[in-house]
PDB file of C-alpha atoms in Angstrom:
ATOM      1  CA  MET I1126     -48.075  17.262  20.993  1.00 97.00           C
ATOM      2  CA  LYS I1127     -50.705  16.560  17.923  1.00 97.00           C
ATOM      3  CA  ILE I1128     -52.785  13.695  17.137  1.00 98.00           C
ATOM      4  CA  ILE I1129     -53.125  13.354  13.508  1.00 98.00           C
ATOM      5  CA  HIS I1130     -55.625  10.787  11.732  1.00 98.00           C
ATOM      6  CA  THR I1131     -55.448  11.625   7.863  1.00 98.00           C
ATOM      7  CA  ILE I1132     -52.141  11.426   5.665  1.00 98.00           C
ATOM      8  CA  GLN I1133     -52.533  14.652   3.970  1.00 98.00           C
ATOM      9  CA  GLU I1134     -53.010  16.467   7.241  1.00 98.00           C
ATOM     10  CA  LEU I1135     -49.513  14.438   8.368  1.00 98.00           C
ATOM     11  CA  ARG I1136     -47.624  15.668   4.905  1.00 98.00           C
ATOM     12  CA  GLU I1137     -48.933  19.255   5.668  1.00 98.00           C
ATOM     13  CA  LEU I1138     -46.984  19.479   8.933  1.00 98.00           C
ATOM     14  CA  LEU I1139     -44.384  17.380   7.667  1.00 98.00           C
ATOM     15  CA  HIS I1140     -43.710  19.502   5.090  1.00 98.00           C
ATOM     16  CA  ILE I1141     -43.467  22.541   7.446  1.00 98.00           C
ATOM     17  CA  TRP I1142     -40.797  20.640   9.448  1.00 98.00           C
ATOM     18  CA  ARG I1143     -38.600  19.731   6.050  1.00 96.00           C
ATOM     19  CA  ALA I1144     -38.341  23.207   4.621  1.00 97.00           C
ATOM     20  CA  GLU I1145     -37.010  24.228   8.235  1.00 97.00           C
ATOM     21  CA  ARG I1146     -34.321  20.939   7.716  1.00 97.00           C
ATOM     22  CA  ASP I1147     -35.431  19.228  10.701  1.00 98.00           C
ATOM     23  CA  THR I1148     -34.279  15.412  11.069  1.00 98.00           C
ATOM     24  CA  ILE I1149     -37.614  13.644  11.336  1.00 98.00           C
ATOM     25  CA  GLY I1150     -37.179  10.606  13.787  1.00 98.00           C
ATOM     26  CA  PHE I1151     -40.270   7.644  13.480  1.00 98.00           C
ATOM     27  CA  VAL I1152     -41.208   5.121  15.332  1.00 98.00           C
ATOM     28  CA  PRO I1153     -44.155   2.756  14.103  1.00 98.00           C
ATOM     29  CA  THR I1154     -46.400   0.765  16.416  1.00 98.00           C
ATOM     30  CA  MET I1155     -49.415  -0.921  16.803  1.00 96.00           C
ATOM     31  CA  GLY I1156     -50.121   0.870  19.891  1.00 96.00           C
ATOM     32  CA  PHE I1157     -50.961  -0.285  23.903  1.00 95.00           C
ATOM     33  CA  LEU I1158     -47.250   0.815  24.639  1.00 96.00           C
ATOM     34  CA  HIS I1159     -44.825   0.139  26.927  1.00 95.00           C
ATOM     35  CA  ASP I1160     -41.928   0.771  28.304  1.00 95.00           C
ATOM     36  CA  GLY I1161     -39.933  -1.229  25.306  1.00 96.00           C
ATOM     37  CA  HIS I1162     -41.587   1.528  22.926  1.00 97.00           C
ATOM     38  CA  GLY I1163     -40.974   3.969  24.903  1.00 97.00           C
ATOM     39  CA  ALA I1164     -37.257   3.173  24.627  1.00 97.00           C
ATOM     40  CA  LEU I1165     -37.522   3.103  20.965  1.00 98.00           C
ATOM     41  CA  MET I1166     -39.600   7.237  21.082  1.00 98.00           C
ATOM     42  CA  LYS I1167     -37.063   8.242  23.755  1.00 98.00           C
ATOM     43  CA  ALA I1168     -33.923   6.939  21.118  1.00 98.00           C
ATOM     44  CA  ALA I1169     -35.889   8.668  18.239  1.00 98.00           C
ATOM     45  CA  ARG I1170     -35.949  12.221  20.945  1.00 98.00           C
ATOM     46  CA  GLN I1171     -32.395  11.604  21.709  1.00 98.00           C
ATOM     47  CA  ASP I1172     -31.118  12.030  17.639  1.00 98.00           C
ATOM     48  CA  ASN I1173     -33.811  13.749  16.053  1.00 98.00           C
ATOM     49  CA  ASP I1174     -35.293  17.482  15.552  1.00 98.00           C
ATOM     50  CA  ARG I1175     -38.866  15.953  15.290  1.00 98.00           C
ATOM     51  CA  VAL I1176     -40.407  12.425  16.291  1.00 98.00           C
ATOM     52  CA  VAL I1177     -43.303  11.015  14.862  1.00 98.00           C
ATOM     53  CA  LEU I1178     -45.030   7.784  16.231  1.00 98.00           C
ATOM     54  CA  SER I1179     -47.681   5.793  14.203  1.00 98.00           C
ATOM     55  CA  VAL I1180     -50.133   3.799  16.056  1.00 98.00           C
ATOM     56  CA  PHE I1181     -51.948   1.966  13.688  1.00 98.00           C
ATOM     57  CA  VAL I1182     -53.122  -1.817  14.069  1.00 96.00           C
ATOM     58  CA  ASN I1183     -52.121  -3.114  10.576  1.00 95.00           C
ATOM     59  CA  PRO I1184     -54.963  -5.744   9.482  1.00 94.00           C
ATOM     60  CA  THR I1185     -52.736  -6.820   6.629  1.00 93.00           C
ATOM     61  CA  GLN I1186     -50.227  -8.663   9.335  1.00 93.00           C
ATOM     62  CA  PHE I1187     -53.050 -10.418  10.916  1.00 91.00           C
ATOM     63  CA  GLY I1188     -53.722 -14.133   9.907  1.00 85.00           C
ATOM     64  CA  GLU I1189     -57.261 -16.453  10.071  1.00 80.00           C
ATOM     65  CA  ASN I1190     -57.741 -16.839  13.913  1.00 75.00           C
ATOM     66  CA  GLU I1191     -55.877 -14.645  14.955  1.00 81.00           C
ATOM     67  CA  ASP I1192     -56.174 -11.828  17.338  1.00 78.00           C
ATOM     68  CA  LEU I1193     -56.824  -8.773  15.257  1.00 88.00           C
ATOM     69  CA  GLU I1194     -59.838  -7.594  17.068  1.00 88.00           C
ATOM     70  CA  ALA I1195     -58.916  -8.865  20.296  1.00 86.00           C
ATOM     71  CA  TYR I1196     -55.534  -6.928  19.889  1.00 89.00           C
ATOM     72  CA  PRO I1197     -55.537  -4.574  22.731  1.00 89.00           C
ATOM     73  CA  ARG I1198     -56.141  -0.384  22.057  1.00 93.00           C
ATOM     74  CA  ASP I1199     -55.590   2.634  24.548  1.00 96.00           C
ATOM     75  CA  LEU I1200     -54.985   5.606  22.300  1.00 97.00           C
ATOM     76  CA  LYS I1201     -55.478   8.081  25.220  1.00 97.00           C
ATOM     77  CA  GLY I1202     -53.042   5.820  27.346  1.00 97.00           C
ATOM     78  CA  ASP I1203     -50.715   5.782  24.683  1.00 98.00           C
ATOM     79  CA  ALA I1204     -50.701  10.118  24.027  1.00 98.00           C
ATOM     80  CA  LYS I1205     -49.486  10.013  27.554  1.00 98.00           C
ATOM     81  CA  LEU I1206     -46.807   8.026  27.664  1.00 98.00           C
ATOM     82  CA  ALA I1207     -45.477   9.371  23.796  1.00 98.00           C
ATOM     83  CA  SER I1208     -45.781  12.604  25.476  1.00 98.00           C
ATOM     84  CA  SER I1209     -44.159  11.958  27.958  1.00 98.00           C
ATOM     85  CA  CYS I1210     -41.440  10.776  25.647  1.00 98.00           C
ATOM     86  CA  GLY I1211     -40.869  13.732  23.737  1.00 98.00           C
ATOM     87  CA  VAL I1212     -42.940  12.587  20.711  1.00 98.00           C
ATOM     88  CA  ASP I1213     -44.569  15.521  18.689  1.00 98.00           C
ATOM     89  CA  VAL I1214     -47.234  13.652  16.486  1.00 98.00           C
ATOM     90  CA  ILE I1215     -48.890  10.710  16.581  1.00 98.00           C
ATOM     91  CA  PHE I1216     -50.246   9.416  13.819  1.00 98.00           C
ATOM     92  CA  ALA I1217     -53.539   7.041  14.296  1.00 98.00           C
ATOM     93  CA  PRO I1218     -55.100   6.632  10.941  1.00 98.00           C
ATOM     94  CA  THR I1219     -58.091   4.254  10.351  1.00 97.00           C
ATOM     95  CA  PRO I1220     -57.454   0.781   7.900  1.00 95.00           C
ATOM     96  CA  GLU I1221     -59.649   2.823   5.357  1.00 95.00           C
ATOM     97  CA  GLU I1222     -56.748   5.648   5.407  1.00 97.00           C
ATOM     98  CA  MET I1223     -53.953   3.492   4.595  1.00 96.00           C
ATOM     99  CA  TYR I1224     -56.017   0.777   2.716  1.00 95.00           C
ATOM    100  CA  GLN I1225     -58.196   2.352  -0.032  1.00 86.00           C
ATOM    101  CA  ASN I1226     -57.951  -0.860  -2.223  1.00 78.00           C
ATOM    102  CA  PRO I1227     -55.199  -3.162  -0.972  1.00 74.00           C
ATOM    103  CA  LYS I1228     -53.642  -4.689  -4.278  1.00 79.00           C
ATOM    104  CA  ALA I1229     -49.847  -3.970  -3.787  1.00 88.00           C
ATOM    105  CA  PHE I1230     -47.619  -5.339  -1.180  1.00 92.00           C
ATOM    106  CA  VAL I1231     -44.308  -5.391  -0.389  1.00 94.00           C
ATOM    107  CA  ASP I1232     -42.570  -9.307   0.264  1.00 93.00           C
ATOM    108  CA  ILE I1233     -39.129  -9.535   1.194  1.00 92.00           C
ATOM    109  CA  VAL I1234     -39.372 -13.417   0.610  1.00 87.00           C
ATOM    110  CA  ASP I1235     -36.059 -15.585   1.838  1.00 85.00           C
ATOM    111  CA  LEU I1236     -35.842 -14.034   5.205  1.00 86.00           C
ATOM    112  CA  SER I1237     -39.562 -14.442   5.656  1.00 89.00           C
ATOM    113  CA  ASN I1238     -39.726 -18.062   5.006  1.00 88.00           C
ATOM    114  CA  THR I1239     -38.042 -19.126   8.681  1.00 89.00           C
ATOM    115  CA  LEU I1240     -38.971 -18.572  13.006  1.00 92.00           C
ATOM    116  CA  CYS I1241     -42.381 -16.855  12.865  1.00 92.00           C
ATOM    117  CA  GLY I1242     -42.750 -16.770   8.677  1.00 89.00           C
ATOM    118  CA  VAL I1243     -43.624 -20.552   8.702  1.00 91.00           C
ATOM    119  CA  THR I1244     -46.605 -20.466  11.218  1.00 86.00           C
ATOM    120  CA  ARG I1245     -47.689 -16.778   9.940  1.00 89.00           C
ATOM    121  CA  PRO I1246     -47.120 -17.192   6.475  1.00 86.00           C
ATOM    122  CA  ILE I1247     -48.964 -13.573   5.670  1.00 90.00           C
ATOM    123  CA  HIS I1248     -47.462 -11.781   8.190  1.00 92.00           C
ATOM    124  CA  PHE I1249     -44.072 -10.244   7.036  1.00 94.00           C
ATOM    125  CA  LYS I1250     -45.919  -9.283   3.811  1.00 94.00           C
ATOM    126  CA  GLY I1251     -48.187  -7.516   5.815  1.00 94.00           C
ATOM    127  CA  VAL I1252     -45.464  -5.681   8.179  1.00 96.00           C
ATOM    128  CA  CYS I1253     -43.206  -5.062   5.113  1.00 96.00           C
ATOM    129  CA  THR I1254     -46.698  -3.262   3.078  1.00 96.00           C
ATOM    130  CA  VAL I1255     -47.505  -1.239   5.895  1.00 97.00           C
ATOM    131  CA  VAL I1256     -44.195  -0.015   6.689  1.00 98.00           C
ATOM    132  CA  THR I1257     -43.542   0.699   3.437  1.00 97.00           C
ATOM    133  CA  LYS I1258     -46.578   2.806   2.878  1.00 97.00           C
ATOM    134  CA  LEU I1259     -45.689   4.464   6.479  1.00 98.00           C
ATOM    135  CA  PHE I1260     -42.398   5.134   5.093  1.00 98.00           C
ATOM    136  CA  ASN I1261     -43.524   6.863   2.233  1.00 98.00           C
ATOM    137  CA  ILE I1262     -45.771   8.874   3.874  1.00 98.00           C
ATOM    138  CA  VAL I1263     -43.537   9.933   6.622  1.00 98.00           C
ATOM    139  CA  GLN I1264     -40.249   9.761   5.087  1.00 98.00           C
ATOM    140  CA  PRO I1265     -38.277  10.019   8.109  1.00 98.00           C
ATOM    141  CA  THR I1266     -34.418  10.719   8.466  1.00 98.00           C
ATOM    142  CA  ARG I1267     -34.619   7.617  10.913  1.00 98.00           C
ATOM    143  CA  ALA I1268     -36.771   4.954  11.728  1.00 98.00           C
ATOM    144  CA  TYR I1269     -36.638   3.002  14.872  1.00 98.00           C
ATOM    145  CA  PHE I1270     -37.569  -1.044  15.755  1.00 98.00           C
ATOM    146  CA  GLY I1271     -36.814  -3.100  18.837  1.00 97.00           C
ATOM    147  CA  GLU I1272     -34.824  -5.796  18.802  1.00 97.00           C
ATOM    148  CA  LYS I1273     -37.334  -8.266  20.602  1.00 96.00           C
ATOM    149  CA  ASP I1274     -38.714  -8.687  16.778  1.00 96.00           C
ATOM    150  CA  ALA I1275     -35.368  -9.557  15.440  1.00 95.00           C
ATOM    151  CA  GLN I1276     -36.640 -10.999  12.265  1.00 95.00           C
ATOM    152  CA  GLN I1277     -38.785  -8.204  11.467  1.00 96.00           C
ATOM    153  CA  LEU I1278     -35.925  -5.895  12.042  1.00 96.00           C
ATOM    154  CA  ALA I1279     -33.933  -8.087   9.596  1.00 95.00           C
ATOM    155  CA  ILE I1280     -36.230  -7.817   7.373  1.00 96.00           C
ATOM    156  CA  ILE I1281     -37.004  -4.042   7.421  1.00 97.00           C
ATOM    157  CA  ARG I1282     -32.822  -3.485   7.242  1.00 96.00           C
ATOM    158  CA  LYS I1283     -33.192  -5.653   3.780  1.00 95.00           C
ATOM    159  CA  MET I1284     -36.030  -3.875   2.362  1.00 97.00           C
ATOM    160  CA  VAL I1285     -34.589  -0.796   3.026  1.00 97.00           C
ATOM    161  CA  ARG I1286     -31.096  -1.512   1.164  1.00 96.00           C
ATOM    162  CA  ASP I1287     -33.281  -3.540  -1.970  1.00 95.00           C
ATOM    163  CA  LEU I1288     -35.336  -0.754  -2.378  1.00 96.00           C
ATOM    164  CA  ASN I1289     -32.730   1.756  -1.853  1.00 98.00           C
ATOM    165  CA  VAL I1290     -35.032   3.653   0.513  1.00 98.00           C
ATOM    166  CA  PRO I1291     -33.137   6.650   2.042  1.00 97.00           C
ATOM    167  CA  ILE I1292     -33.647   6.147   5.345  1.00 98.00           C
ATOM    168  CA  THR I1293     -31.429   4.740   8.646  1.00 98.00           C
ATOM    169  CA  ILE I1294     -33.157   2.031   9.973  1.00 98.00           C
ATOM    170  CA  VAL I1295     -31.974   1.911  14.205  1.00 98.00           C
ATOM    171  CA  GLY I1296     -32.299  -1.142  16.284  1.00 98.00           C
ATOM    172  CA  VAL I1297     -33.188  -0.838  19.709  1.00 98.00           C
ATOM    173  CA  PRO I1298     -32.234  -3.334  22.696  1.00 97.00           C
ATOM    174  CA  ILE I1299     -34.965  -5.348  24.222  1.00 97.00           C
ATOM    175  CA  VAL I1300     -36.675  -3.763  27.317  1.00 96.00           C
ATOM    176  CA  ARG I1301     -37.448  -6.492  30.086  1.00 97.00           C
ATOM    177  CA  GLU I1302     -39.832  -6.824  33.340  1.00 96.00           C
ATOM    178  CA  ALA I1303     -37.265  -7.294  36.784  1.00 96.00           C
ATOM    179  CA  ASP I1304     -37.637 -11.112  35.951  1.00 96.00           C
ATOM    180  CA  GLY I1305     -36.347 -10.792  32.279  1.00 97.00           C
ATOM    181  CA  LEU I1306     -39.716 -11.303  30.671  1.00 98.00           C
ATOM    182  CA  ALA I1307     -39.538  -9.139  27.498  1.00 97.00           C
ATOM    183  CA  ARG I1308     -41.948  -6.180  27.393  1.00 96.00           C
ATOM    184  CA  SER I1309     -44.658  -7.137  25.091  1.00 94.00           C
ATOM    185  CA  SER I1310     -48.359  -5.737  24.178  1.00 92.00           C
ATOM    186  CA  ARG I1311     -49.573  -9.533  24.534  1.00 92.00           C
ATOM    187  CA  ASN I1312     -48.014  -9.617  28.011  1.00 95.00           C
ATOM    188  CA  THR I1313     -51.254  -8.002  29.059  1.00 92.00           C
ATOM    189  CA  TYR I1314     -53.334 -11.565  28.304  1.00 93.00           C
ATOM    190  CA  LEU I1315     -50.861 -13.368  30.307  1.00 97.00           C
ATOM    191  CA  SER I1316     -53.346 -14.422  33.851  1.00 97.00           C
ATOM    192  CA  ALA I1317     -51.190 -14.558  37.091  1.00 97.00           C
ATOM    193  CA  GLU I1318     -50.771 -17.753  36.580  1.00 98.00           C
ATOM    194  CA  GLU I1319     -49.254 -17.575  32.790  1.00 98.00           C
ATOM    195  CA  ARG I1320     -47.263 -14.425  33.694  1.00 98.00           C
ATOM    196  CA  GLN I1321     -45.165 -16.292  36.193  1.00 98.00           C
ATOM    197  CA  ALA I1322     -44.825 -19.519  33.522  1.00 98.00           C
ATOM    198  CA  ALA I1323     -43.784 -16.635  30.910  1.00 98.00           C
ATOM    199  CA  THR I1324     -40.476 -16.399  32.624  1.00 98.00           C
ATOM    200  CA  ILE I1325     -39.633 -19.768  31.327  1.00 98.00           C
ATOM    201  CA  LEU I1326     -38.488 -17.811  28.168  1.00 98.00           C
ATOM    202  CA  TYR I1327     -35.532 -15.988  29.557  1.00 98.00           C
ATOM    203  CA  LYS I1328     -34.696 -18.580  31.714  1.00 98.00           C
ATOM    204  CA  SER I1329     -33.995 -21.002  28.561  1.00 98.00           C
ATOM    205  CA  ILE I1330     -32.073 -17.891  26.773  1.00 98.00           C
ATOM    206  CA  GLN I1331     -30.070 -17.713  30.253  1.00 98.00           C
ATOM    207  CA  VAL I1332     -29.064 -21.097  29.789  1.00 97.00           C
ATOM    208  CA  GLY I1333     -28.939 -20.733  25.937  1.00 97.00           C
ATOM    209  CA  LYS I1334     -26.044 -17.769  26.331  1.00 96.00           C
ATOM    210  CA  GLU I1335     -24.095 -19.808  28.872  1.00 95.00           C
ATOM    211  CA  ARG I1336     -23.836 -23.082  26.677  1.00 95.00           C
ATOM    212  CA  ILE I1337     -23.174 -21.504  23.152  1.00 95.00           C
ATOM    213  CA  LYS I1338     -19.797 -20.361  24.692  1.00 90.00           C
ATOM    214  CA  MET I1339     -18.742 -23.892  25.178  1.00 87.00           C
ATOM    215  CA  GLY I1340     -19.325 -24.399  21.258  1.00 86.00           C
ATOM    216  CA  MET I1341     -21.807 -27.194  20.230  1.00 89.00           C
ATOM    217  CA  PRO I1342     -23.836 -27.749  16.931  1.00 94.00           C
ATOM    218  CA  ALA I1343     -26.667 -25.716  16.556  1.00 97.00           C
ATOM    219  CA  SER I1344     -28.924 -28.237  17.269  1.00 97.00           C
ATOM    220  CA  GLU I1345     -27.541 -29.850  20.508  1.00 97.00           C
ATOM    221  CA  LEU I1346     -28.074 -25.632  22.000  1.00 97.00           C
ATOM    222  CA  VAL I1347     -31.568 -25.768  20.744  1.00 98.00           C
ATOM    223  CA  SER I1348     -32.119 -29.331  22.500  1.00 98.00           C
ATOM    224  CA  VAL I1349     -30.801 -27.462  25.647  1.00 97.00           C
ATOM    225  CA  MET I1350     -33.056 -24.617  25.257  1.00 98.00           C
ATOM    226  CA  LYS I1351     -36.048 -26.691  24.444  1.00 98.00           C
ATOM    227  CA  SER I1352     -35.218 -29.289  27.736  1.00 98.00           C
ATOM    228  CA  VAL I1353     -35.845 -25.805  29.834  1.00 98.00           C
ATOM    229  CA  ILE I1354     -38.968 -24.647  28.224  1.00 98.00           C
ATOM    230  CA  GLN I1355     -40.452 -28.062  28.545  1.00 98.00           C
ATOM    231  CA  ASP I1356     -40.110 -28.251  32.439  1.00 97.00           C
ATOM    232  CA  GLU I1357     -43.139 -25.287  32.546  1.00 98.00           C
ATOM    233  CA  PRO I1358     -46.178 -27.465  31.803  1.00 98.00           C
ATOM    234  CA  LEU I1359     -48.171 -24.244  30.704  1.00 98.00           C
ATOM    235  CA  ALA I1360     -45.660 -23.793  27.670  1.00 98.00           C
ATOM    236  CA  ARG I1361     -45.756 -25.198  24.543  1.00 98.00           C
ATOM    237  CA  ILE I1362     -43.136 -24.119  21.778  1.00 98.00           C
ATOM    238  CA  ASP I1363     -43.599 -23.275  18.440  1.00 97.00           C
ATOM    239  CA  TYR I1364     -40.450 -23.277  17.742  1.00 97.00           C
ATOM    240  CA  ILE I1365     -36.375 -22.447  18.820  1.00 98.00           C
ATOM    241  CA  SER I1366     -34.058 -21.941  16.197  1.00 97.00           C
ATOM    242  CA  VAL I1367     -30.349 -21.018  15.205  1.00 97.00           C
ATOM    243  CA  VAL I1368     -30.212 -18.728  12.558  1.00 97.00           C
ATOM    244  CA  ASP I1369     -27.960 -16.574  10.692  1.00 96.00           C
ATOM    245  CA  ALA I1370     -28.040 -12.779  11.678  1.00 95.00           C
ATOM    246  CA  GLU I1371     -27.935 -11.296   8.655  1.00 93.00           C
ATOM    247  CA  THR I1372     -29.796 -13.703   6.225  1.00 94.00           C
ATOM    248  CA  MET I1373     -32.249 -15.515   8.887  1.00 95.00           C
ATOM    249  CA  GLN I1374     -31.609 -18.816   7.500  1.00 94.00           C
ATOM    250  CA  ILE I1375     -31.153 -22.166   9.870  1.00 95.00           C
ATOM    251  CA  VAL I1376     -27.501 -22.438  10.299  1.00 96.00           C
ATOM    252  CA  GLU I1377     -26.163 -26.113  11.808  1.00 95.00           C
ATOM    253  CA  LEU I1378     -23.147 -24.604  12.955  1.00 94.00           C
ATOM    254  CA  ILE I1379     -22.518 -21.365  14.975  1.00 94.00           C
ATOM    255  CA  ASP I1380     -19.574 -20.436  13.029  1.00 93.00           C
ATOM    256  CA  ARG I1381     -21.002 -16.875  12.132  1.00 94.00           C
ATOM    257  CA  PRO I1382     -23.132 -14.043  13.814  1.00 95.00           C
ATOM    258  CA  VAL I1383     -26.313 -15.780  14.880  1.00 97.00           C
ATOM    259  CA  LEU I1384     -29.537 -14.902  16.370  1.00 97.00           C
ATOM    260  CA  VAL I1385     -30.987 -17.804  18.570  1.00 98.00           C
ATOM    261  CA  ALA I1386     -34.722 -16.925  18.343  1.00 97.00           C
ATOM    262  CA  MET I1387     -37.836 -18.535  19.888  1.00 98.00           C
ATOM    263  CA  ALA I1388     -41.635 -18.336  20.099  1.00 97.00           C
ATOM    264  CA  VAL I1389     -43.880 -20.023  22.780  1.00 98.00           C
ATOM    265  CA  TYR I1390     -47.319 -20.531  23.849  1.00 98.00           C
ATOM    266  CA  ILE I1391     -47.890 -19.640  27.406  1.00 98.00           C
ATOM    267  CA  GLY I1392     -51.512 -20.964  27.704  1.00 97.00           C
ATOM    268  CA  GLU I1393     -53.087 -19.112  24.356  1.00 94.00           C
ATOM    269  CA  THR I1394     -51.064 -16.469  24.251  1.00 95.00           C
ATOM    270  CA  ARG I1395     -47.722 -16.874  21.690  1.00 95.00           C
ATOM    271  CA  LEU I1396     -44.746 -14.908  23.125  1.00 97.00           C
ATOM    272  CA  ILE I1397     -41.249 -14.203  21.277  1.00 97.00           C
ATOM    273  CA  ASP I1398     -38.076 -13.475  22.686  1.00 98.00           C
ATOM    274  CA  ASN I1399     -34.005 -13.758  21.405  1.00 98.00           C
ATOM    275  CA  PHE I1400     -30.282 -13.390  21.624  1.00 98.00           C
ATOM    276  CA  SER I1401     -27.667 -12.651  19.468  1.00 97.00           C
ATOM    277  CA  TYR I1402     -24.106 -14.228  19.592  1.00 97.00           C
ATOM    278  CA  THR I1403     -20.480 -13.939  17.730  1.00 94.00           C
ATOM    279  CA  ILE I1404     -17.887 -16.070  18.555  1.00 88.00           C
ATOM    280  CA  GLY I1405     -15.150 -14.275  20.665  1.00 77.00           C
ATOM    281  CA  ARG I1406     -17.584 -11.330  21.912  1.00 71.00           C
TER     282      ARG I1406
END
């Protein structure tokens, strides 16, 4: 497995692969990899001749007072896990390599103004911009994203459709710890007490999955799930929302495929989780 830091060197390698008509799977990440990323890499390995992993902490998706400098980094550890998952090359550029003079942005407006987009208004513009740049650099056959970041996945899918990008987007199910907590690089921020408290997100989701089957207005479902979270003293709710699974817009009635998504602070650490629901399934 190679680790490449420049766009030119990566393009030279990709040119060879394309000449051999290899299919290319691409997994974009911000590094500090865990088993959730491992599931993405393994899916890419299964589906493609070659696998490219990017490790890049993208500055344009962090707002003021967010954790850009504190975001965990461990390229050596990332390389070890990536190699075990069959990755062929890691692309690990510097911010200067990716952004010479950042004046152009990609913004999928309607899907970005709910859920995480409310409290992180520049986040998805930064995500869409860097993903577009990475897609232009790698030009993969397929790209893999985790369903934990469900709004991001929906936005990327719409971006690819709207901009006619010839890439298949593959969503990979959430990977959870034994107690249900969704795997996340930010879990490392949690103290032992906070780590235990964080299981309240999954408990709320379990209650939500049961209650949604009974048929109820979205607002009632949200109230039920909030009451579960509020029983945990260390938890502070950013949002719990029921949105249309495709448009990410808030719904009042659960009469179509929906995403039930949440962001909750455990201490100072913001965690996200979700589940999807379709009537009759």
